[in-house]
Short mmCIF file of C-alpha atoms in Angstrom, two decimals:
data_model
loop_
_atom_site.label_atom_id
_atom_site.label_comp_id
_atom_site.label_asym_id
_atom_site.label_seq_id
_atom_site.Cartn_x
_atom_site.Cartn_y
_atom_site.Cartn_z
CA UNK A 16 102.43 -15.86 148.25
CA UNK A 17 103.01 -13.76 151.30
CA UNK A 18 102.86 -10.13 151.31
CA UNK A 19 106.05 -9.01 151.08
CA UNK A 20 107.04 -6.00 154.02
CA UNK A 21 106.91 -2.14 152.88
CA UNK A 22 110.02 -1.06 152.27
CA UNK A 23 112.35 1.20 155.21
CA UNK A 24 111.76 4.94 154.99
CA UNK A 25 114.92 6.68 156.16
CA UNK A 26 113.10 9.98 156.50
CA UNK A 27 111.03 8.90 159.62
CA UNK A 28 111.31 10.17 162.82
CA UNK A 29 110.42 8.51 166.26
CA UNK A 30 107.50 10.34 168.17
CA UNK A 31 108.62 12.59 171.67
CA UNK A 32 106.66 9.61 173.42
CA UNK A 33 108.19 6.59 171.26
CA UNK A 34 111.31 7.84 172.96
CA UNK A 35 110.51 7.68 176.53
CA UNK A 36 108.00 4.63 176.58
CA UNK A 37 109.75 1.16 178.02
CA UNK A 38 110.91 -0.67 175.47
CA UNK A 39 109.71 -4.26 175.35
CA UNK A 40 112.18 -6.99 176.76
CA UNK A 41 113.56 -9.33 173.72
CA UNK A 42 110.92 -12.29 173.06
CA UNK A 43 113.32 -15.42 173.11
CA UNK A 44 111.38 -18.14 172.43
CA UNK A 45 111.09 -16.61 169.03
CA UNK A 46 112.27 -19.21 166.01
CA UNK A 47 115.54 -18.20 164.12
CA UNK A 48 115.98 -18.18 161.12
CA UNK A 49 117.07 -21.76 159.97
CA UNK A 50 121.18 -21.71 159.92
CA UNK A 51 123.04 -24.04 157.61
CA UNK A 52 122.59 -27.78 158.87
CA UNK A 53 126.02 -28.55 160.54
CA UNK A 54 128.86 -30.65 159.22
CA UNK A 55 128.45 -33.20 161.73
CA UNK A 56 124.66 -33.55 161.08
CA UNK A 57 125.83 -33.78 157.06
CA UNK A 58 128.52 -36.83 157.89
CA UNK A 59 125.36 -38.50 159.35
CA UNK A 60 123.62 -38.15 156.05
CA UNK A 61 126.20 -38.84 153.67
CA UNK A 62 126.44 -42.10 156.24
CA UNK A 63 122.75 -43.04 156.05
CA UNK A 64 123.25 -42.58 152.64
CA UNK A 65 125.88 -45.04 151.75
CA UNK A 66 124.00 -47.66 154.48
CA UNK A 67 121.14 -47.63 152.29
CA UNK A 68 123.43 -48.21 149.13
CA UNK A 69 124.31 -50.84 150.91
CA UNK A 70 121.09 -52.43 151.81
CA UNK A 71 119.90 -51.23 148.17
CA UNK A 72 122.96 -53.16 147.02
CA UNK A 73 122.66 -56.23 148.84
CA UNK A 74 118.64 -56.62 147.58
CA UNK A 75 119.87 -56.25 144.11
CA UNK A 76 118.50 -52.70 143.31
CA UNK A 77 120.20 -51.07 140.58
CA UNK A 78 122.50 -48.08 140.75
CA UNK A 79 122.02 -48.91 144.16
CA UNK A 80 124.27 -46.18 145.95
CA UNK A 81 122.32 -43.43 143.47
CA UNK A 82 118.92 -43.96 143.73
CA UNK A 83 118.69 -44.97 147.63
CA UNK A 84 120.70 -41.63 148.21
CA UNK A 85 118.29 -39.84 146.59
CA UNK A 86 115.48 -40.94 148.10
CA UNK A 87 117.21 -40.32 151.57
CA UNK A 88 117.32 -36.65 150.76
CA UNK A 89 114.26 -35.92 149.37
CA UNK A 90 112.45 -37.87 152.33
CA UNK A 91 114.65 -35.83 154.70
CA UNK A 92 113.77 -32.68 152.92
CA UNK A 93 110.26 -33.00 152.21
CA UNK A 94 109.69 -33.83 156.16
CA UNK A 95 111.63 -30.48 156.66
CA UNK A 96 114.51 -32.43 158.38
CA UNK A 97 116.74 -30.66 155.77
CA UNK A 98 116.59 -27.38 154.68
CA UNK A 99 119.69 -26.52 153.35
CA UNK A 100 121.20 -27.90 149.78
CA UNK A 101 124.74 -30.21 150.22
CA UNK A 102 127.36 -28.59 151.62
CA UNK A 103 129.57 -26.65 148.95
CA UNK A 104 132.76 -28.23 149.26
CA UNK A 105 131.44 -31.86 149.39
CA UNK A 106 129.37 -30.59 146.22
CA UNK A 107 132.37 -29.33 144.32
CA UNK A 108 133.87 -32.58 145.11
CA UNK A 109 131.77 -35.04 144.03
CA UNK A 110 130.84 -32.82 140.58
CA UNK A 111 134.77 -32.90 140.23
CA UNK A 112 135.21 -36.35 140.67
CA UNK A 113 132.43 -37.66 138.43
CA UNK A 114 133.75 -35.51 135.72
CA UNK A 115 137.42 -37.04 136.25
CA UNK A 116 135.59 -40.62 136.29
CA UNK A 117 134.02 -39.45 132.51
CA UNK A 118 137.17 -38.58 131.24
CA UNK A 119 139.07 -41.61 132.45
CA UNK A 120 136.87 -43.57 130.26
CA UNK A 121 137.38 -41.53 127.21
CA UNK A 122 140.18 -43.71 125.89
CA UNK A 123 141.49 -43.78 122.21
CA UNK A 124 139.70 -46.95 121.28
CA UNK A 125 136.68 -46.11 123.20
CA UNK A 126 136.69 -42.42 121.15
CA UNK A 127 137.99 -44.86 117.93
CA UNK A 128 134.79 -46.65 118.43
CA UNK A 129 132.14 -43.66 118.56
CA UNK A 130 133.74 -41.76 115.53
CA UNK A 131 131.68 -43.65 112.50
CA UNK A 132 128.47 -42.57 114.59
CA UNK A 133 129.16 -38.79 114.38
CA UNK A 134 126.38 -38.31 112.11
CA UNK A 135 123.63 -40.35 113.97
CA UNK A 136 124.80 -38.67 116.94
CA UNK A 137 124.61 -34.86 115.91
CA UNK A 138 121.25 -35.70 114.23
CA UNK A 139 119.92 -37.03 117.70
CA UNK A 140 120.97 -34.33 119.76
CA UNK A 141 119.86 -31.63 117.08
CA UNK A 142 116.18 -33.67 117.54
CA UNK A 143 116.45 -34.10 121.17
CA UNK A 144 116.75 -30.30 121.73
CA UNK A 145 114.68 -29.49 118.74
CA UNK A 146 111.82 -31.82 120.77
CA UNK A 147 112.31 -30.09 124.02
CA UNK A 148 112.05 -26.64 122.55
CA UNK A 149 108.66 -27.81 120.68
CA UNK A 150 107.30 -29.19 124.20
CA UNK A 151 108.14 -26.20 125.80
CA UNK A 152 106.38 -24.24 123.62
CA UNK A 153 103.37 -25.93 123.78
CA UNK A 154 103.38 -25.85 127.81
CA UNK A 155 103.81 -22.07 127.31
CA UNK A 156 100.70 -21.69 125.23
CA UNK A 157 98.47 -22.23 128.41
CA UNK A 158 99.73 -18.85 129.58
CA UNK A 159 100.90 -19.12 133.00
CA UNK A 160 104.09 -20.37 132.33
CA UNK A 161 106.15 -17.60 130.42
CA UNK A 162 108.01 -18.87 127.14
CA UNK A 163 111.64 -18.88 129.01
CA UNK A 164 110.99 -20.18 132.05
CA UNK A 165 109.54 -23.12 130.39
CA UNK A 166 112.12 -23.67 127.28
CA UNK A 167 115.45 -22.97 129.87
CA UNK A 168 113.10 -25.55 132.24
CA UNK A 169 112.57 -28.43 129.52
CA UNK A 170 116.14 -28.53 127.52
CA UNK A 171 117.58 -31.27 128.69
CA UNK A 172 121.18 -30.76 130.10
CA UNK A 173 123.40 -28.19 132.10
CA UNK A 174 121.06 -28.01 134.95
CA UNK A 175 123.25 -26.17 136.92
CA UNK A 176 124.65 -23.48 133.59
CA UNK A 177 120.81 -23.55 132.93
CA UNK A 178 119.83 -22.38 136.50
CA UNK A 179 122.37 -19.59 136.21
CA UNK A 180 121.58 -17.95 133.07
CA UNK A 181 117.69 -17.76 134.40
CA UNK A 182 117.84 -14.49 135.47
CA UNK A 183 119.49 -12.55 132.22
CA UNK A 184 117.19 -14.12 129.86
CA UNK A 185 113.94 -12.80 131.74
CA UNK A 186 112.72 -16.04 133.18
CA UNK A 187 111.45 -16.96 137.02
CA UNK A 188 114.51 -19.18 138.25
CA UNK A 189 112.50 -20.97 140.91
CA UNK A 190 110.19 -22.37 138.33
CA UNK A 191 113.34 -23.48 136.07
CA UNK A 192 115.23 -24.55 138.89
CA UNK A 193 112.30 -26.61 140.13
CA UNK A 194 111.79 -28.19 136.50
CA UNK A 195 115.26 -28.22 135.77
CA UNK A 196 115.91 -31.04 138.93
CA UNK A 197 112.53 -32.67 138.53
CA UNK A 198 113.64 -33.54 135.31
CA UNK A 199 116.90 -34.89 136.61
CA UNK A 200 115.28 -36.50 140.00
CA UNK A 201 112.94 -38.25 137.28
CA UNK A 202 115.57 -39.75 135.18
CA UNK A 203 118.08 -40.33 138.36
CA UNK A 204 115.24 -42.56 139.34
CA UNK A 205 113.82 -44.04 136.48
CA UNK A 206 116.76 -44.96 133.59
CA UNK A 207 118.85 -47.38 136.17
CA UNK A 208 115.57 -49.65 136.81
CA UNK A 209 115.09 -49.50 132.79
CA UNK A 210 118.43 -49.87 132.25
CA UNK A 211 118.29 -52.94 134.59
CA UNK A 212 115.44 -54.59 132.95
CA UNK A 213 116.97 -54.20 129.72
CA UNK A 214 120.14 -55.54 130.45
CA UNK A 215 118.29 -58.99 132.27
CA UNK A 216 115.84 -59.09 129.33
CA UNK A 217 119.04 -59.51 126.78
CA UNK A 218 120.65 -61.36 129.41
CA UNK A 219 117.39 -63.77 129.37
CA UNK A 220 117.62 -63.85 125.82
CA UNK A 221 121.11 -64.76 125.51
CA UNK A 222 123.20 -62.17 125.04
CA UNK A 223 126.42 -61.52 127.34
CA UNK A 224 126.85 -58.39 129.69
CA UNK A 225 129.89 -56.89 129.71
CA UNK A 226 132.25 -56.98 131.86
CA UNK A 227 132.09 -54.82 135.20
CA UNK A 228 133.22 -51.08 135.90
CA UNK A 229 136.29 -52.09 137.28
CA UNK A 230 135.31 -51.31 140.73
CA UNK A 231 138.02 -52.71 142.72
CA UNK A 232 137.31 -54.96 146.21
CA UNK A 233 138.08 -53.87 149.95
CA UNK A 234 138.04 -50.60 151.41
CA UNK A 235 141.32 -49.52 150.29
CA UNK A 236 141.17 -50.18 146.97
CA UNK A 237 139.68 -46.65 145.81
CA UNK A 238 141.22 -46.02 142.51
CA UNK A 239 141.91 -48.04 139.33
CA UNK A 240 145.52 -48.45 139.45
CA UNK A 241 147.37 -50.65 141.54
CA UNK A 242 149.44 -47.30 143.15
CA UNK A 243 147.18 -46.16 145.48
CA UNK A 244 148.92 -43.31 146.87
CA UNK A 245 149.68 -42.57 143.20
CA UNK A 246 146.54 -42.77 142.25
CA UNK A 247 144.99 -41.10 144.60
CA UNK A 248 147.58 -37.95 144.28
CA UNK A 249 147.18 -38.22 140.36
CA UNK A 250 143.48 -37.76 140.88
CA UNK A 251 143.19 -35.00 143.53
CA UNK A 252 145.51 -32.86 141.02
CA UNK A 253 143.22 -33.43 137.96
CA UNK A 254 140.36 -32.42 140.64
CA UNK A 255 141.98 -28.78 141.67
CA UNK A 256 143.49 -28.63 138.38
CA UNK A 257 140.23 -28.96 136.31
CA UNK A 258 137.96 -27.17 138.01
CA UNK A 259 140.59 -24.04 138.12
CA UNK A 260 140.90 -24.88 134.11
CA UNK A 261 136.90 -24.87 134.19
CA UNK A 262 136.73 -21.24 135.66
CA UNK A 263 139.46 -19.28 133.81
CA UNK A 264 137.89 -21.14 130.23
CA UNK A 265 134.40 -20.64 131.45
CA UNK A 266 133.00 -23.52 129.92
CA UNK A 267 129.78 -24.82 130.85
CA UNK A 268 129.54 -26.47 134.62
CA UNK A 269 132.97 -26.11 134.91
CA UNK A 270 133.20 -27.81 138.31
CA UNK A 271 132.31 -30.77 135.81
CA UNK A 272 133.34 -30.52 132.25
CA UNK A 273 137.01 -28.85 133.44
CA UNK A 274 138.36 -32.17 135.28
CA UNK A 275 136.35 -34.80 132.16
CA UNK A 276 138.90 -32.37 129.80
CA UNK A 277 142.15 -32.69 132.05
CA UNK A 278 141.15 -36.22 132.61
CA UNK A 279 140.65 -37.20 129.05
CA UNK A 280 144.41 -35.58 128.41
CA UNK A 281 145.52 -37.81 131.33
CA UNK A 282 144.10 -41.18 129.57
CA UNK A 283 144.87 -40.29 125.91
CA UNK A 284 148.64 -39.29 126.96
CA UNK A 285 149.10 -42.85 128.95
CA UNK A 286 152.04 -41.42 131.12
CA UNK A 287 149.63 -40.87 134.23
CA UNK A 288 148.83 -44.06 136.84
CA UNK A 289 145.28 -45.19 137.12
CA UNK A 290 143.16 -42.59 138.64
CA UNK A 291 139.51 -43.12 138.31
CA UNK A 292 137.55 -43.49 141.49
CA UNK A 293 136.44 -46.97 141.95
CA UNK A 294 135.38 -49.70 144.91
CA UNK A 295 134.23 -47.49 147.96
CA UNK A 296 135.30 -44.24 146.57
CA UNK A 297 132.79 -44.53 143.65
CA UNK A 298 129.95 -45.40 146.00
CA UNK A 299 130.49 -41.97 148.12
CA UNK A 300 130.71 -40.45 144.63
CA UNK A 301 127.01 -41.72 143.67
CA UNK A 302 126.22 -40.83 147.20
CA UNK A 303 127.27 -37.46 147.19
CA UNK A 304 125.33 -36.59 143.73
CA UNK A 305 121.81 -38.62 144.84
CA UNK A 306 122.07 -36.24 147.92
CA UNK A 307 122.05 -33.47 146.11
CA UNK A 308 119.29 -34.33 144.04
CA UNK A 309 116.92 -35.37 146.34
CA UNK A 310 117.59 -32.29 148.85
CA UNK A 311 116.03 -29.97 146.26
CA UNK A 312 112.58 -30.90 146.51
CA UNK A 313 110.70 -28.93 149.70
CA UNK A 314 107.50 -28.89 150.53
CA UNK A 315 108.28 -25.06 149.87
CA UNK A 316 108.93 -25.99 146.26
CA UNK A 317 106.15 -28.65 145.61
CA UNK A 318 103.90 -26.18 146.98
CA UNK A 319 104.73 -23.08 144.90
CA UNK A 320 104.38 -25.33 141.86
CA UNK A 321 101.26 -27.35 142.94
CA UNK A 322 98.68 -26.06 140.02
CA UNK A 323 101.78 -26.25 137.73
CA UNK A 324 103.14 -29.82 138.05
CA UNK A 325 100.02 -31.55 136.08
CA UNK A 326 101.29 -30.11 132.59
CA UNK A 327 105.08 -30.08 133.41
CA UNK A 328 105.14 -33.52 134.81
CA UNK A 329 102.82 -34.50 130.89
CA UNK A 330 105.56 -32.08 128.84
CA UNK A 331 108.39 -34.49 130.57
CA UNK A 332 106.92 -37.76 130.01
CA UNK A 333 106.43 -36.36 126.28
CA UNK A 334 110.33 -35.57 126.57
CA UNK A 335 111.37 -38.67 128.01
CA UNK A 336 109.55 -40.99 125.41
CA UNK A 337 110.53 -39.00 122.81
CA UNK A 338 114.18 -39.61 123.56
CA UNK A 339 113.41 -43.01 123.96
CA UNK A 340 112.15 -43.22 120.72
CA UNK A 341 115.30 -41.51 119.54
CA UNK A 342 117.59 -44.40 121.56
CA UNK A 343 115.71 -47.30 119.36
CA UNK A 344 116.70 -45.41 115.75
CA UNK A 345 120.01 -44.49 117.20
CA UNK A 346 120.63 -48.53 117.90
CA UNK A 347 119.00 -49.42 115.14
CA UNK A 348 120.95 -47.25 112.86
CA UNK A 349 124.35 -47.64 114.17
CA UNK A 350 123.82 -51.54 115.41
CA UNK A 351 124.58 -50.63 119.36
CA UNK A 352 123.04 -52.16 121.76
CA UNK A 353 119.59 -50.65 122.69
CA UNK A 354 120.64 -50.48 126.64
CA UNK A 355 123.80 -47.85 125.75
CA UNK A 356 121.69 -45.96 123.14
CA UNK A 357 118.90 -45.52 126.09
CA UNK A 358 120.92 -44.32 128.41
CA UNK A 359 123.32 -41.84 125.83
CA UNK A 360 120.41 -40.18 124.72
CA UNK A 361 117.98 -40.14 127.83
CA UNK A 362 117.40 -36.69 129.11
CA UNK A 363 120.44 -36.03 132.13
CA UNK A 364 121.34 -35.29 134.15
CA UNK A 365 125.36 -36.36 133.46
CA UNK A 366 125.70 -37.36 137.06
CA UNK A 367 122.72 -39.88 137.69
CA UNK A 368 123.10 -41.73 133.84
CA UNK A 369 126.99 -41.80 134.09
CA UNK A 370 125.92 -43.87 137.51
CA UNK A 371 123.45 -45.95 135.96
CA UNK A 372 125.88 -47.06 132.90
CA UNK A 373 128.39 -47.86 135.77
CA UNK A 374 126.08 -50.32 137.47
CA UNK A 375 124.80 -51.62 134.28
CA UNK A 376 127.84 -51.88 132.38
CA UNK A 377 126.88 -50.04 129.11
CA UNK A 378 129.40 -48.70 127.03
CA UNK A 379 130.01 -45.55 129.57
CA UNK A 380 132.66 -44.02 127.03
CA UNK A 381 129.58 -43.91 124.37
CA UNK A 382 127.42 -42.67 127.17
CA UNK A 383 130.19 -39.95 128.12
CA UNK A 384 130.98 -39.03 124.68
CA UNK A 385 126.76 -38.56 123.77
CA UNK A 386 125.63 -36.72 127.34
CA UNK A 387 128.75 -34.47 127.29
CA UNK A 388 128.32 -33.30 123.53
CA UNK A 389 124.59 -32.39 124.13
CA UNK A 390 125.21 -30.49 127.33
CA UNK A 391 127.79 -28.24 125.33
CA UNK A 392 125.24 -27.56 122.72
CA UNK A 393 122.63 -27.02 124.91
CA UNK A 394 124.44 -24.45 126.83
CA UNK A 395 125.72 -23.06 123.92
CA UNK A 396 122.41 -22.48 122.01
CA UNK A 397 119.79 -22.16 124.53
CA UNK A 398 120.22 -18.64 125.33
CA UNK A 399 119.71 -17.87 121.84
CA UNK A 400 116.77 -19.93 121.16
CA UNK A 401 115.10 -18.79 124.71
CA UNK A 402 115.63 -14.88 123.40
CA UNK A 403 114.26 -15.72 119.91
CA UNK A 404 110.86 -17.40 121.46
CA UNK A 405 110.21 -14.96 123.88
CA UNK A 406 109.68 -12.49 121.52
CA UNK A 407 109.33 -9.50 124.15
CA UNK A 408 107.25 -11.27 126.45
CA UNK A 409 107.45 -11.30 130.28
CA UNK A 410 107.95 -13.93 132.32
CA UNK A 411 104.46 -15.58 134.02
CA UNK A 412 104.45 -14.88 137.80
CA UNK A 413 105.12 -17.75 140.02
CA UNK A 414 102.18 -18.01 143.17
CA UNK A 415 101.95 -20.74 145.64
#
């Protein structure tokens, strides 16, 4: 890492001749510092985006709109086309709308259904977390990874809450943000193409797939109901209202959990038109949340990291077959199908699995239900388990 600059001393005085010599004319072809990338320059990305969830869709990719998004912005941003993370508001948006299009599936039967697995379901989330912890502690042990960088970097969950909380519990946040949306980039990428091959391999075998998301045809159709100004209104207001609900409550990611709740109290009370985003709506949705996935890996990052991504890159593959392991007791104990059990207990993030159950058509409200509980617990419980492990110890400096 650079040297940083010594520090302004406000007791120094110029010289007698500093003052009189010429001062040097203003060297212009200096380079700025990099400013925000410009909404226009954004519309073109969020564009490209959705034109390679197109061609994605039309090869027969799955969670087409997700994963080609993603690789759009990490391609732009590891070529240093992009510097800059997606835009806030566009961000806000798309957090708020998936969370309103995880409560809309939350319906009474759907809720009904997952009730006599409320045992196998705390169990594997206890285990999942339990496993992550154990990991982490193990890819502390080689000593240049401190013990809370690398547990809040390895739960699985929260990202964003996660990210946040860095800094009070003594850990370097660039090395948990960097794990924190590997993780997610990793499972954004890989659980829709296992996902896929599951569903064609029951498909093959001769099982049925069920039927689709409800996404609706032609470009105006953008919401489930048949009131589309309705609709439309109905779901802007659980938007605002939710993520206003999410603040003053402070519940973890509220941009995301605040709309699910107002949502799910919009489907269980009936009396609100059909709201969930749907048809092209959706798609810019996915878009939206593969952008900002794939934006957040610089060659900055990867390079800061380099002699640290051999062990965290083994730890997550340890993760991620763990929990896959977890999936095939979880369907075989509670006689699900193997596909929805994958994808409920793979390791986030909400966003990207939420997408892939869409274009798969699992059981989303099971999905929902299993990926929302976990990232409340593991909000709620890391900080204490991070303080408890690092036992006093500081966190392991970070060099490129």
């Amino acid at each position: 890492m650079a040297p940083t600059s010594a520090p302004w001393r406000t007791d120094e005085r110029p010289s007698p001749t500093a003052s009189t010599a010429p001062k040097p004319a203003p060297c212009t072809s200096e380079p700025r510092v990099s400013r925000p990338a410009p909404t226009g320059l954004w519309a073109l990305i969020i564009a490209g985006g959705y034109a390679a969830g197109l061609a994605a869709d039309a090869f027969g990719l799955p969670a087409p709109y997700l994963l080609s998004s993603l690789l759009v912005g990490a391609v732009l941003a590891l070529c240093g086309m992009v510097r800059d993370r997606l835009p806030a508001p566009a961000n806000r948006a798309s957090q708020a709308l998936v969370g309103a299009l995880m409560g809309s599936y939350l319906t009474p039967s759907a809720l009904l259904s997952a009730a006599p697995v409320a045992l196998p379901l705390t169990v594997v989330t206890a285990t999942t977390i339990a496993l992550s912890v154990a990991v982490a502690w193990f890819l502390a042990r080689g000593g240049r990874i401190g013990r809370p960088s690398a547990v809040l970097g390895m739960v699985p969950g929260g990202s964003a809450a996660i990210v946040t909380c860095a800094d009070e519990l003594n850990a370097d946040v660039r090395l948990v943000a960097f794990t924190q949306y590997l993780r997610v980039g990793l499972v954004a990428t890989t659980a829709p193409l296992v996902a896929h091959w599951m569903t064609s391999a029951s498909s093959a075998a001769g099982g049925h797939q069920a039927a689709g998301g409800g996404a609706g045809s032609g470009l105006l159709h953008v919401v489930a109901g048949s009131d589309q100004l309705t609709g439309l209104a109905t779901l802007a207001a659980i938007a605002v209202v939710g993520s206003w609900a999410g603040r003053r409550l402070r519940v973890p990611t509220p941009l995301l959990i605040g709309p699910m709740l107002v949502a799910l109290a919009a489907t269980l009370s009936g009396a609100v038109p059909g709201f969930a985003p749907t048809g092209v709506l959706q798609n810019v949705v996915f878009v939206l949340v593969g952008l900002d996935v794939g934006v957040r890996f610089t060659r900055r990052t990867l390079l800061s990291v380099r002699r640290l991504l051999p062990p965290i890159l083994v730890c997550m593959t340890v993760v991620c077959l763990g929990c896959a392991g977890l999936a095939w007791v979880f369907a075989g104990v509670t006689s699900i199908p193997f596909t929805d059990a994958y994808l409920a207990t793979t390791p986030g993030g909400i966003n990207a699995v939420l997408a892939a159950a869409v274009s798969s058509h699992a059981n989303v409200a099971l999905v929902s239900t299993v990926q929302s509980l976990r990232l409340l617990v593991v909000v709620l419980v890391t900080p204490l388990i991070t303080r408890r492990l690092a036992a006093g110890r500081p966190p392991a400096p970070l060099t490129a």
